[in-house]
Structures are given as structure tokens and as C-alpha cells.
Amino acid sequence: MDEKVLVTGCNGFIALHVLDVLLSEKYHVIGTARSQDKADQVKESFKKLYPYAQLEVEIVPDITKSGAFNDVFKKYPDIQHVLHTASNFSFGHDQSTEEAYLIPATQGTKNILETSLTLGKKVKRFVITSSFASIMDFDHEGDANFIHTEATWNPTTWEKAKGNELSAYIASKKLAEESAWTFMKKHESEVPFTLTTVCPPYVWGPQMFDSSVKRGVLNTSAELINQALKTTPDFKGPFDTPNGIGCDVRDVALLHVLPLRNEKLAGKRLFPVNGTGVKQHNYKNARFNMQRVLDVLNKKFPELRGKISKGGIEDNEKALAAGFYYNNDETCKLTGIEFKPLEVTIHDAAKQILEFGSSD
Ligand code: NDP
């Protein structure tokens, strides 16, 4: 088979798992990375797992530059699928929030869609890594009568969000996804490909390669487990933040690849959530805060008891009830996936850090 899939930002936490699924399915993968070093590292790491894989990594230094992907499509005019994962997901930038979040998310999405339309004559499926950020409605956090689903849209605006890094990141993801659906509508008669978006909440689980843990720098979401492992028994908290819902990186990766084969996923927003599935309707299982992470670590790793914090919240069910209410039945039914439980995700990520990382 020579079915070519382009994966932008292929060295990212989620993208490396996406590559793993694609290569195990014998797709011909063309990744993009910002530097040769990063490209070489991706190729080197996968060579050990899949010695006969077809994997190229092209350098795209800046996805926000007009025509950023032109050379890639000129080199591989027969790309059949595009998985756009690249976007900034780290905080503490000395740029404006517009430069750090809005432009990479929206302009990067616009560029890759436009080039896929003009130069990608064979593109059939297009998948974008969006986020629960584009679903969540902060005005209804803790509101049991407001259920977030695949049909919910974050009502935030750039004007409202731009003054704060986190809210700017959230708004940038919403605006990027919205602009992608608008693009599809506007070019309805000429676009030869379908669009699916994946809207994950907090993504965690093991790094694709143990060597990433050794380097000690984990991506933003995985770092919370690292932080919990670094606590001491006298840690004073806070234990009630962040109050979020999670999903497993391996499930998120699978959701990026399923639309290439399953046409029922065309035009859909997919919403992965820990511990949900066609037969599982307990819509609080994926909620977490620092207390819940510590509870899982203390339960699953007896050797850590007395070394890390036990937390300090008596009634965590009550604390977690302040989080988002959700229902991802549509995604479960369409994909048939039983999403990994939160305990499994936390356990597997922590095990890898304990085996291969240093907690300082
Ligand atoms: P990573 O930071 O691990 O990966 C992000 C990737 O995007 C990297 O390859 C990075 O390149 C690339 N990138 C960022 N900015 C640019 C830019 N301006 N030009 C070119 N490439 C860029 O993040 P994740 O894997 O966690 O996230 C991937 C996607 O998933 C993002 O779109 C994020 O918004 C989304 N997401 C993540 C969640 C999570 O909890 N992790 C939750 C919901 C959505 P480089 O390595 O060179 O910086």
C-alpha cells in the first residue's frame, strides 16, 4: 500500500502516538517538524519499532507563513489524508497572546486547508486536532443541567479571552476549529475532502518513547502527573485544581486515524473522554483534580505511600462536581471505542515516569 498521510507537528506528544497507529497500519507517513534535529529524532525513534516503515519528515519551520506547506505538497502531490495536529500548547511565552496562540492556531489551520485544496489533488480526508476548549462553556462549569456534547460550542470571543494566556489558548483553539468548518462550507462545491475534528479534553498517558521521559521535559498536560509524583507528605496543595476532564493519548491517536477508513466520521466532531463507552454512562468518571491524581497514585503504587502527598480534600466527589458535565455518546456509538479509564491512563503515565524519568 502507498497511501500517503501528512501529519503536521509530527514530533508532538499526541502526534507521535498518531504516527504509531499509522505506521502499524502500514500507511506511508509524511510528517512535518520545525527543525532537522526534531525530524531526525522522530525517524530514528520509529526506525527501531518499524524498521520497514515508510516515514519521511519534512521541515516546515513556521506553519503561520503563507504557503508554508507548498513545498511538501509539491514533493508529494499524491497525499491522500491530512492530519493537522500542530499548534502551540505551552505557556509562558514572551510574545503577545495573539502571536503565541491565535495566529499559530488560526493561520496554521487556514494555510494547511488552503494548500490541501489548491495543491493536494488527491486529498480525501482531513482531520484536525481541535480541543474540548472549543466545546466548553465556562458559564456552565459545575452546572448539572448543562451537558457538553459534540454539538456544544464555546461562546468565547477573542476580545474576551486575549488578556490571559489560558483563556487565549482556549479561544484560539475554538476560533481555529470554527474557521475550518467555515472554510469547508465556503468551498463546499470544490473541496474534494471531508473534515473531522477531534476535540479532546486534557490528554494524558504515557509518552510514545521512554526517551522523552528521560529528557525530563514533559508536554504541558503530562506534567501534572510529574508534579504529583514530586509532592512530599507535607505538600499543602492546592488539591482542587486543575478541575478538568481527561482522556488517554492512545485513544486520541486512534480517533485521528479512524476517519481515514470510516466515512460515517466525515463531518463529525469527536469527543474522547476517559472511561466512557457505548455501555458506560457514568459521566463523572473522567473528572480529575490534583486530589484524584494523588488518590490514584497512592492506590496503584503502594511503594509511594508515605513518600508523596495523600492530598487534603475530605469529600472529593463534591469538589469534582464543580467540573464540567458531559456526554460523548455520539462519539462512542460512531467509533465503538471503549475509552480507557482515568486510572489506567494515570497509572501508565506514572509507571513510565517512575521507570524512566527522574522526578526532579
Ligand atoms: P505538543 O506541544 O507536544 O506538540 C505540538 C506540536 O505543534 C509540536 O510539534 C510543535 O512543534 C508544533 N507547533 C507548535 N507551534 C507551532 C508553530 N507555530 N509552527 C509549527 N509547529 C508548531 O502538544 P500536544 O501534542 O499536547 O498537542 C497537539 C495538539 O493537540 C495541539 O493542537 C493542541 O492544541 C491539541 N490539544 C492538546 C491537548 C493536551 O492536553 N495535550 C488537549 C486538547 C487539544 P515544536 O515541538 O517544534 O514546538
Short mmCIF file of C-alpha atoms and ligand atoms in Angstrom, two decimals:
data_model
loop_
_atom_site.label_atom_id
_atom_site.label_comp_id
_atom_site.label_asym_id
_atom_site.label_seq_id
_atom_site.Cartn_x
_atom_site.Cartn_y
_atom_site.Cartn_z
CA MET A 1 0.00 0.00 0.00
CA ASP A 2 1.25 3.51 -0.69
CA GLU A 3 -1.45 5.57 0.95
CA LYS A 4 0.19 8.81 2.00
CA VAL A 5 -0.81 10.66 5.16
CA LEU A 6 0.57 14.07 6.07
CA VAL A 7 0.89 14.71 9.83
CA THR A 8 1.79 18.27 10.86
CA GLY A 9 3.78 18.79 14.07
CA CYS A 10 4.72 15.11 13.99
CA ASN A 11 7.15 15.31 16.92
CA GLY A 12 4.41 16.41 19.36
CA PHE A 13 3.12 14.33 22.29
CA ILE A 14 -0.16 13.38 20.58
CA ALA A 15 1.29 13.24 17.05
CA LEU A 16 3.91 10.62 17.94
CA HIS A 17 1.10 8.29 19.06
CA VAL A 18 -0.77 9.10 15.84
CA LEU A 19 2.32 8.11 13.87
CA ASP A 20 2.49 4.86 15.82
CA VAL A 21 -1.09 3.93 14.81
CA LEU A 22 -0.49 4.96 11.18
CA LEU A 23 2.80 3.08 10.84
CA SER A 24 1.38 -0.04 12.49
CA GLU A 25 -1.36 0.12 9.83
CA LYS A 26 1.29 0.44 7.08
CA TYR A 27 0.38 3.93 5.94
CA HIS A 28 3.12 5.94 4.23
CA VAL A 29 3.62 8.83 6.64
CA ILE A 30 4.95 12.26 5.79
CA GLY A 31 5.44 14.26 8.94
CA THR A 32 6.39 17.88 9.37
CA ALA A 33 8.62 19.26 12.13
CA ARG A 34 10.16 22.66 12.76
CA SER A 35 13.82 21.59 12.67
CA GLN A 36 16.08 18.92 11.24
CA ASP A 37 17.06 17.76 14.74
CA LYS A 38 13.43 17.08 15.63
CA ALA A 39 12.82 15.38 12.27
CA ASP A 40 15.85 13.11 12.71
CA GLN A 41 14.82 12.18 16.21
CA VAL A 42 11.33 11.11 15.07
CA LYS A 43 12.75 8.99 12.24
CA GLU A 44 15.39 7.43 14.45
CA SER A 45 12.90 6.52 17.19
CA PHE A 46 10.41 4.85 14.85
CA LYS A 47 13.12 3.01 12.93
CA LYS A 48 13.62 0.79 15.98
CA LEU A 49 9.89 -0.01 16.17
CA TYR A 50 9.10 -0.32 12.46
CA PRO A 51 12.32 -0.97 10.51
CA TYR A 52 10.47 -1.18 7.19
CA ALA A 53 8.15 1.76 7.75
CA GLN A 54 7.66 4.42 5.09
CA LEU A 55 8.25 7.56 7.10
CA GLU A 56 9.54 10.88 5.82
CA VAL A 57 9.80 14.04 7.88
CA GLU A 58 9.87 17.40 6.10
CA ILE A 59 10.89 20.68 7.67
CA VAL A 60 8.19 23.35 7.97
CA PRO A 61 9.73 25.98 10.25
CA ASP A 62 6.64 28.12 10.60
CA ILE A 63 3.11 26.93 9.86
CA THR A 64 1.82 30.50 10.05
CA LYS A 65 3.71 31.69 6.94
CA SER A 66 1.58 31.86 3.84
CA GLY A 67 2.45 28.92 1.57
CA ALA A 68 4.21 27.10 4.45
CA PHE A 69 3.12 23.69 3.14
CA ASN A 70 3.58 24.32 -0.59
CA ASP A 71 6.91 22.52 -0.88
CA VAL A 72 5.58 19.48 0.95
CA PHE A 73 2.63 19.14 -1.45
CA LYS A 74 4.86 19.77 -4.47
CA LYS A 75 7.13 16.94 -3.34
CA TYR A 76 4.22 14.60 -2.51
CA PRO A 77 1.33 15.61 -4.81
CA ASP A 78 -0.47 12.33 -4.07
CA ILE A 79 -1.03 12.88 -0.33
CA GLN A 80 -4.44 11.32 0.43
CA HIS A 81 -5.04 12.34 4.02
CA VAL A 82 -4.02 15.29 6.17
CA LEU A 83 -3.90 15.17 9.95
CA HIS A 84 -3.26 18.66 11.29
CA THR A 85 -2.05 18.47 14.90
CA ALA A 86 0.46 21.36 15.06
CA SER A 87 -0.49 24.21 17.37
CA ASN A 88 1.15 25.82 20.34
CA PHE A 89 0.26 24.09 23.60
CA SER A 90 2.73 25.52 26.07
CA PHE A 91 2.57 28.54 28.29
CA GLY A 92 4.92 31.29 29.50
CA HIS A 93 5.70 32.99 26.19
CA ASP A 94 7.18 36.47 25.94
CA GLN A 95 5.06 37.17 22.85
CA SER A 96 1.59 38.68 22.77
CA THR A 97 -1.24 36.14 23.12
CA GLU A 98 -2.10 36.88 19.52
CA GLU A 99 1.37 35.83 18.34
CA ALA A 100 1.68 32.91 20.75
CA TYR A 101 -1.76 31.32 20.28
CA LEU A 102 -4.22 32.98 17.92
CA ILE A 103 -2.01 33.18 14.83
CA PRO A 104 -0.45 29.67 15.03
CA ALA A 105 -3.87 28.09 15.62
CA THR A 106 -5.94 30.00 13.07
CA GLN A 107 -3.37 30.88 10.41
CA GLY A 108 -1.76 27.42 10.60
CA THR A 109 -5.18 25.81 10.05
CA LYS A 110 -6.03 28.19 7.20
CA ASN A 111 -2.70 27.53 5.45
CA ILE A 112 -2.90 23.78 5.53
CA LEU A 113 -6.55 23.76 4.40
CA GLU A 114 -5.86 26.16 1.52
CA THR A 115 -2.81 24.24 0.32
CA SER A 116 -4.65 20.92 0.57
CA LEU A 117 -7.35 22.41 -1.66
CA THR A 118 -5.08 24.03 -4.23
CA LEU A 119 -2.15 21.58 -4.43
CA GLY A 120 -3.47 18.40 -2.82
CA LYS A 121 -5.33 16.93 -5.73
CA LYS A 122 -5.75 13.52 -4.07
CA VAL A 123 -6.70 14.55 -0.53
CA LYS A 124 -9.81 12.66 0.64
CA ARG A 125 -9.83 13.00 4.43
CA PHE A 126 -8.78 15.90 6.61
CA VAL A 127 -8.59 15.60 10.41
CA ILE A 128 -7.83 18.47 12.79
CA THR A 129 -6.72 18.18 16.40
CA SER A 130 -9.10 20.64 17.94
CA SER A 131 -9.86 20.58 21.67
CA PHE A 132 -12.52 20.43 24.35
CA ALA A 133 -11.58 24.11 24.52
CA SER A 134 -13.85 24.61 21.54
CA ILE A 135 -16.72 22.78 23.28
CA MET A 136 -16.52 24.02 26.87
CA ASP A 137 -18.76 26.76 28.15
CA PHE A 138 -17.22 28.23 31.31
CA ASP A 139 -20.51 29.87 32.24
CA HIS A 140 -21.87 26.37 32.80
CA GLU A 141 -18.97 24.83 34.72
CA GLY A 142 -20.49 22.86 37.59
CA ASP A 143 -23.98 23.12 36.07
CA ALA A 144 -25.51 19.64 36.08
CA ASN A 145 -28.28 20.86 33.79
CA PHE A 146 -25.88 21.84 31.02
CA ILE A 147 -24.41 18.82 29.29
CA HIS A 148 -21.44 19.40 26.97
CA THR A 149 -21.63 17.23 23.86
CA GLU A 150 -20.19 17.06 20.35
CA ALA A 151 -22.71 19.76 19.39
CA THR A 152 -21.70 22.32 22.04
CA TRP A 153 -19.62 25.37 21.07
CA ASN A 154 -17.61 27.56 23.40
CA PRO A 155 -19.23 31.03 23.17
CA THR A 156 -15.99 32.89 23.98
CA THR A 157 -14.62 35.67 21.77
CA TRP A 158 -11.03 36.79 21.17
CA GLU A 159 -11.80 40.17 22.72
CA LYS A 160 -12.92 38.50 25.94
CA ALA A 161 -10.07 36.00 26.04
CA LYS A 162 -6.94 37.75 24.81
CA GLY A 163 -5.80 39.22 28.14
CA ASN A 164 -4.94 35.90 29.76
CA GLU A 165 -2.71 33.10 28.41
CA LEU A 166 -5.01 30.19 29.26
CA SER A 167 -8.18 31.82 28.01
CA ALA A 168 -6.31 33.00 24.89
CA TYR A 169 -5.17 29.41 24.16
CA ILE A 170 -8.74 28.18 24.69
CA ALA A 171 -10.20 30.84 22.39
CA SER A 172 -7.53 30.22 19.73
CA LYS A 173 -8.50 26.55 19.51
CA LYS A 174 -12.20 27.38 19.27
CA LEU A 175 -11.61 30.01 16.59
CA ALA A 176 -9.32 27.69 14.60
CA GLU A 177 -11.89 24.90 14.58
CA GLU A 178 -14.71 27.26 13.75
CA SER A 179 -12.73 28.70 10.85
CA ALA A 180 -12.09 25.20 9.49
CA TRP A 181 -15.83 24.38 9.38
CA THR A 182 -16.48 27.79 7.79
CA PHE A 183 -13.82 27.02 5.15
CA MET A 184 -15.49 23.70 4.35
CA LYS A 185 -18.88 25.39 3.96
CA LYS A 186 -17.50 28.23 1.86
CA HIS A 187 -15.70 25.87 -0.54
CA GLU A 188 -18.38 23.18 -0.41
CA SER A 189 -18.62 22.75 -4.16
CA GLU A 190 -14.87 22.42 -4.80
CA VAL A 191 -13.41 20.68 -1.70
CA PRO A 192 -12.69 17.04 -2.55
CA PHE A 193 -12.04 16.04 1.06
CA THR A 194 -14.11 15.60 4.20
CA LEU A 195 -13.33 17.16 7.57
CA THR A 196 -13.40 15.52 11.01
CA THR A 197 -12.25 17.26 14.17
CA VAL A 198 -11.04 15.62 17.36
CA CYS A 199 -11.93 17.62 20.49
CA PRO A 200 -10.03 16.10 23.41
CA PRO A 201 -10.11 17.46 26.93
CA TYR A 202 -6.88 17.12 28.96
CA VAL A 203 -4.81 14.49 27.11
CA TRP A 204 -2.52 12.32 29.17
CA GLY A 205 -0.98 8.89 29.32
CA PRO A 206 2.49 7.59 28.52
CA GLN A 207 4.88 9.34 26.17
CA MET A 208 5.32 7.40 22.93
CA PHE A 209 9.03 6.91 23.67
CA ASP A 210 10.60 6.37 27.08
CA SER A 211 13.44 8.64 25.96
CA SER A 212 11.10 11.69 26.14
CA VAL A 213 10.66 11.00 29.84
CA LYS A 214 14.42 10.71 30.29
CA ARG A 215 14.84 14.18 28.86
CA GLY A 216 12.73 15.33 31.80
CA VAL A 217 10.68 17.85 29.84
CA LEU A 218 7.14 16.62 29.53
CA ASN A 219 4.44 18.28 27.48
CA THR A 220 2.03 20.58 29.30
CA SER A 221 -0.69 18.04 30.10
CA ALA A 222 1.58 15.14 31.13
CA GLU A 223 3.42 17.41 33.54
CA LEU A 224 0.58 17.28 36.10
CA ILE A 225 1.37 13.63 36.92
CA ASN A 226 5.06 14.53 37.17
CA GLN A 227 4.11 17.29 39.62
CA ALA A 228 2.04 14.88 41.72
CA LEU A 229 4.95 12.44 41.87
CA LYS A 230 7.19 15.26 43.13
CA THR A 231 4.93 16.13 46.09
CA THR A 232 6.04 15.36 49.63
CA PRO A 233 3.73 14.30 52.51
CA ASP A 234 3.64 17.88 53.83
CA PHE A 235 2.55 19.34 50.46
CA LYS A 236 -0.14 21.92 51.13
CA GLY A 237 -1.95 21.87 47.82
CA PRO A 238 -3.96 23.25 46.11
CA PHE A 239 -5.67 19.88 45.65
CA ASP A 240 -8.84 21.03 43.94
CA THR A 241 -7.17 22.36 40.77
CA PRO A 242 -7.00 21.95 37.87
CA ASN A 243 -10.59 20.72 37.81
CA GLY A 244 -10.84 19.08 34.42
CA ILE A 245 -11.86 16.03 32.43
CA GLY A 246 -9.31 13.83 30.76
CA CYS A 247 -8.73 11.32 28.01
CA ASP A 248 -5.98 8.90 27.04
CA VAL A 249 -3.45 9.89 24.38
CA ARG A 250 -3.63 6.40 22.83
CA ASP A 251 -7.40 6.76 22.33
CA VAL A 252 -6.94 10.27 20.93
CA ALA A 253 -4.43 8.90 18.40
CA LEU A 254 -6.87 6.22 17.29
CA LEU A 255 -9.59 8.82 16.77
CA HIS A 256 -7.31 10.64 14.32
CA VAL A 257 -6.87 7.55 12.18
CA LEU A 258 -10.40 6.06 12.20
CA PRO A 259 -11.85 8.78 9.90
CA LEU A 260 -9.46 7.68 7.14
CA ARG A 261 -11.42 4.43 6.91
CA ASN A 262 -14.85 5.16 8.33
CA GLU A 263 -16.87 7.56 6.22
CA LYS A 264 -19.51 7.85 8.94
CA LEU A 265 -17.00 10.05 10.77
CA ALA A 266 -16.91 12.65 7.98
CA GLY A 267 -18.28 16.00 9.11
CA LYS A 268 -18.19 14.97 12.79
CA ARG A 269 -16.61 16.37 15.91
CA LEU A 270 -15.20 13.53 18.01
CA PHE A 271 -15.07 13.91 21.77
CA PRO A 272 -12.94 11.34 23.65
CA VAL A 273 -13.41 11.07 27.42
CA ASN A 274 -11.74 8.70 29.90
CA GLY A 275 -13.92 5.80 30.99
CA THR A 276 -16.82 6.26 28.58
CA GLY A 277 -18.11 3.83 26.00
CA VAL A 278 -21.27 2.63 24.34
CA LYS A 279 -22.32 0.80 27.52
CA GLN A 280 -20.80 3.14 30.09
CA HIS A 281 -22.87 6.10 31.10
CA ASN A 282 -21.16 7.30 34.25
CA TYR A 283 -20.43 10.84 33.22
CA LYS A 284 -18.21 11.80 36.10
CA ASN A 285 -15.51 9.15 35.80
CA ALA A 286 -13.16 11.34 33.79
CA ARG A 287 -13.17 14.26 36.21
CA PHE A 288 -9.91 14.90 37.96
CA ASN A 289 -8.07 17.32 40.14
CA MET A 290 -4.76 17.01 41.97
CA GLN A 291 -6.50 15.07 44.77
CA ARG A 292 -7.79 12.46 42.31
CA VAL A 293 -4.34 12.07 40.72
CA LEU A 294 -2.80 11.58 44.19
CA ASP A 295 -5.55 9.08 45.13
CA VAL A 296 -4.79 7.00 42.04
CA LEU A 297 -1.02 7.14 42.63
CA ASN A 298 -1.35 6.15 46.30
CA LYS A 299 -3.71 3.28 45.41
CA LYS A 300 -1.81 1.91 42.40
CA PHE A 301 1.74 2.36 43.68
CA PRO A 302 1.94 1.17 47.33
CA GLU A 303 5.67 1.95 47.34
CA LEU A 304 4.84 5.65 47.03
CA ARG A 305 2.65 5.75 50.14
CA GLY A 306 4.20 7.95 52.80
CA LYS A 307 6.57 9.47 50.24
CA ILE A 308 4.11 11.54 48.24
CA SER A 309 1.17 13.61 49.46
CA LYS A 310 -2.15 11.94 50.35
CA GLY A 311 -3.93 15.13 49.41
CA GLY A 312 -6.15 17.13 51.72
CA ILE A 313 -9.74 17.03 50.46
CA GLU A 314 -12.23 15.04 52.55
CA ASP A 315 -15.07 14.87 50.06
CA ASN A 316 -13.54 14.90 46.59
CA GLU A 317 -16.77 13.81 44.89
CA LYS A 318 -18.18 17.15 45.98
CA ALA A 319 -15.12 19.08 44.79
CA LEU A 320 -15.19 17.31 41.42
CA ALA A 321 -18.89 18.12 40.99
CA ALA A 322 -17.76 21.69 40.30
CA GLY A 323 -16.39 20.46 36.96
CA PHE A 324 -17.97 20.13 33.52
CA TYR A 325 -20.92 17.82 32.81
CA TYR A 326 -20.61 15.98 29.54
CA ASN A 327 -21.99 13.26 27.32
CA ASN A 328 -19.98 11.81 24.42
CA ASP A 329 -22.46 9.10 23.42
CA GLU A 330 -22.30 10.10 19.77
CA THR A 331 -18.54 9.54 19.59
CA CYS A 332 -18.82 6.23 21.45
CA LYS A 333 -21.56 4.99 19.12
CA LEU A 334 -19.86 6.16 15.92
CA THR A 335 -16.44 4.73 16.78
CA GLY A 336 -17.29 1.78 19.04
CA ILE A 337 -14.35 2.72 21.27
CA GLU A 338 -14.41 1.94 24.98
CA PHE A 339 -12.23 4.80 26.18
CA LYS A 340 -9.57 3.89 28.71
CA PRO A 341 -10.45 4.62 32.34
CA LEU A 342 -8.71 7.55 34.02
CA GLU A 343 -6.95 5.19 36.48
CA VAL A 344 -5.32 3.29 33.61
CA THR A 345 -4.16 6.50 31.94
CA ILE A 346 -2.67 7.90 35.15
CA HIS A 347 -1.13 4.57 36.11
CA ASP A 348 0.56 4.03 32.74
CA ALA A 349 1.92 7.57 32.60
CA ALA A 350 3.22 7.43 36.18
CA LYS A 351 4.78 3.99 35.67
CA GLN A 352 6.77 5.30 32.73
CA ILE A 353 7.95 8.36 34.69
CA LEU A 354 8.93 6.18 37.66
CA GLU A 355 10.85 3.75 35.44
CA PHE A 356 12.50 6.13 33.02
CA GLY A 357 12.36 9.64 34.39
CA SER A 358 13.78 11.49 37.28
CA SER A 359 11.18 13.28 39.35
CA ASP A 360 13.32 16.35 39.88
P1 NDP B 1 2.97 19.35 21.81
O1 NDP B 1 3.45 20.65 22.35
O2 NDP B 1 3.62 18.11 22.30
O3 NDP B 1 3.02 19.37 20.22
C1 NDP B 1 2.68 20.50 19.48
C2 NDP B 1 3.27 20.36 18.10
O4 NDP B 1 2.93 21.53 17.35
C3 NDP B 1 4.80 20.29 18.12
O5 NDP B 1 5.23 19.52 17.05
C4 NDP B 1 5.18 21.76 17.91
O6 NDP B 1 6.47 21.94 17.38
C5 NDP B 1 4.13 22.14 16.88
N1 NDP B 1 3.97 23.59 16.80
C6 NDP B 1 3.53 24.44 17.76
N2 NDP B 1 3.53 25.70 17.31
C7 NDP B 1 3.97 25.64 16.01
C8 NDP B 1 4.21 26.61 15.01
N3 NDP B 1 3.98 27.92 15.20
N4 NDP B 1 4.70 26.19 13.81
C9 NDP B 1 4.97 24.88 13.61
N5 NDP B 1 4.74 23.93 14.51
C10 NDP B 1 4.26 24.29 15.71
O7 NDP B 1 1.42 19.35 22.12
P2 NDP B 1 0.33 18.20 22.13
O8 NDP B 1 0.75 17.01 21.39
O9 NDP B 1 -0.14 18.05 23.52
O10 NDP B 1 -0.82 18.95 21.32
C11 NDP B 1 -1.05 18.71 19.94
C12 NDP B 1 -2.37 19.32 19.56
O11 NDP B 1 -3.39 18.84 20.42
C13 NDP B 1 -2.40 20.84 19.67
O12 NDP B 1 -3.17 21.29 18.57
C14 NDP B 1 -3.15 21.09 20.98
O13 NDP B 1 -3.81 22.31 20.95
C15 NDP B 1 -4.14 19.92 20.96
N6 NDP B 1 -4.65 19.52 22.27
C16 NDP B 1 -3.81 19.06 23.26
C17 NDP B 1 -4.31 18.69 24.49
C18 NDP B 1 -3.44 18.16 25.58
O14 NDP B 1 -3.93 18.02 26.72
N7 NDP B 1 -2.18 17.82 25.34
C19 NDP B 1 -5.76 18.82 24.79
C20 NDP B 1 -6.56 19.26 23.65
C21 NDP B 1 -6.01 19.60 22.46
P3 NDP B 1 7.76 22.09 18.36
O15 NDP B 1 7.97 20.76 19.01
O16 NDP B 1 8.87 22.47 17.48
O17 NDP B 1 7.40 23.16 19.37
#
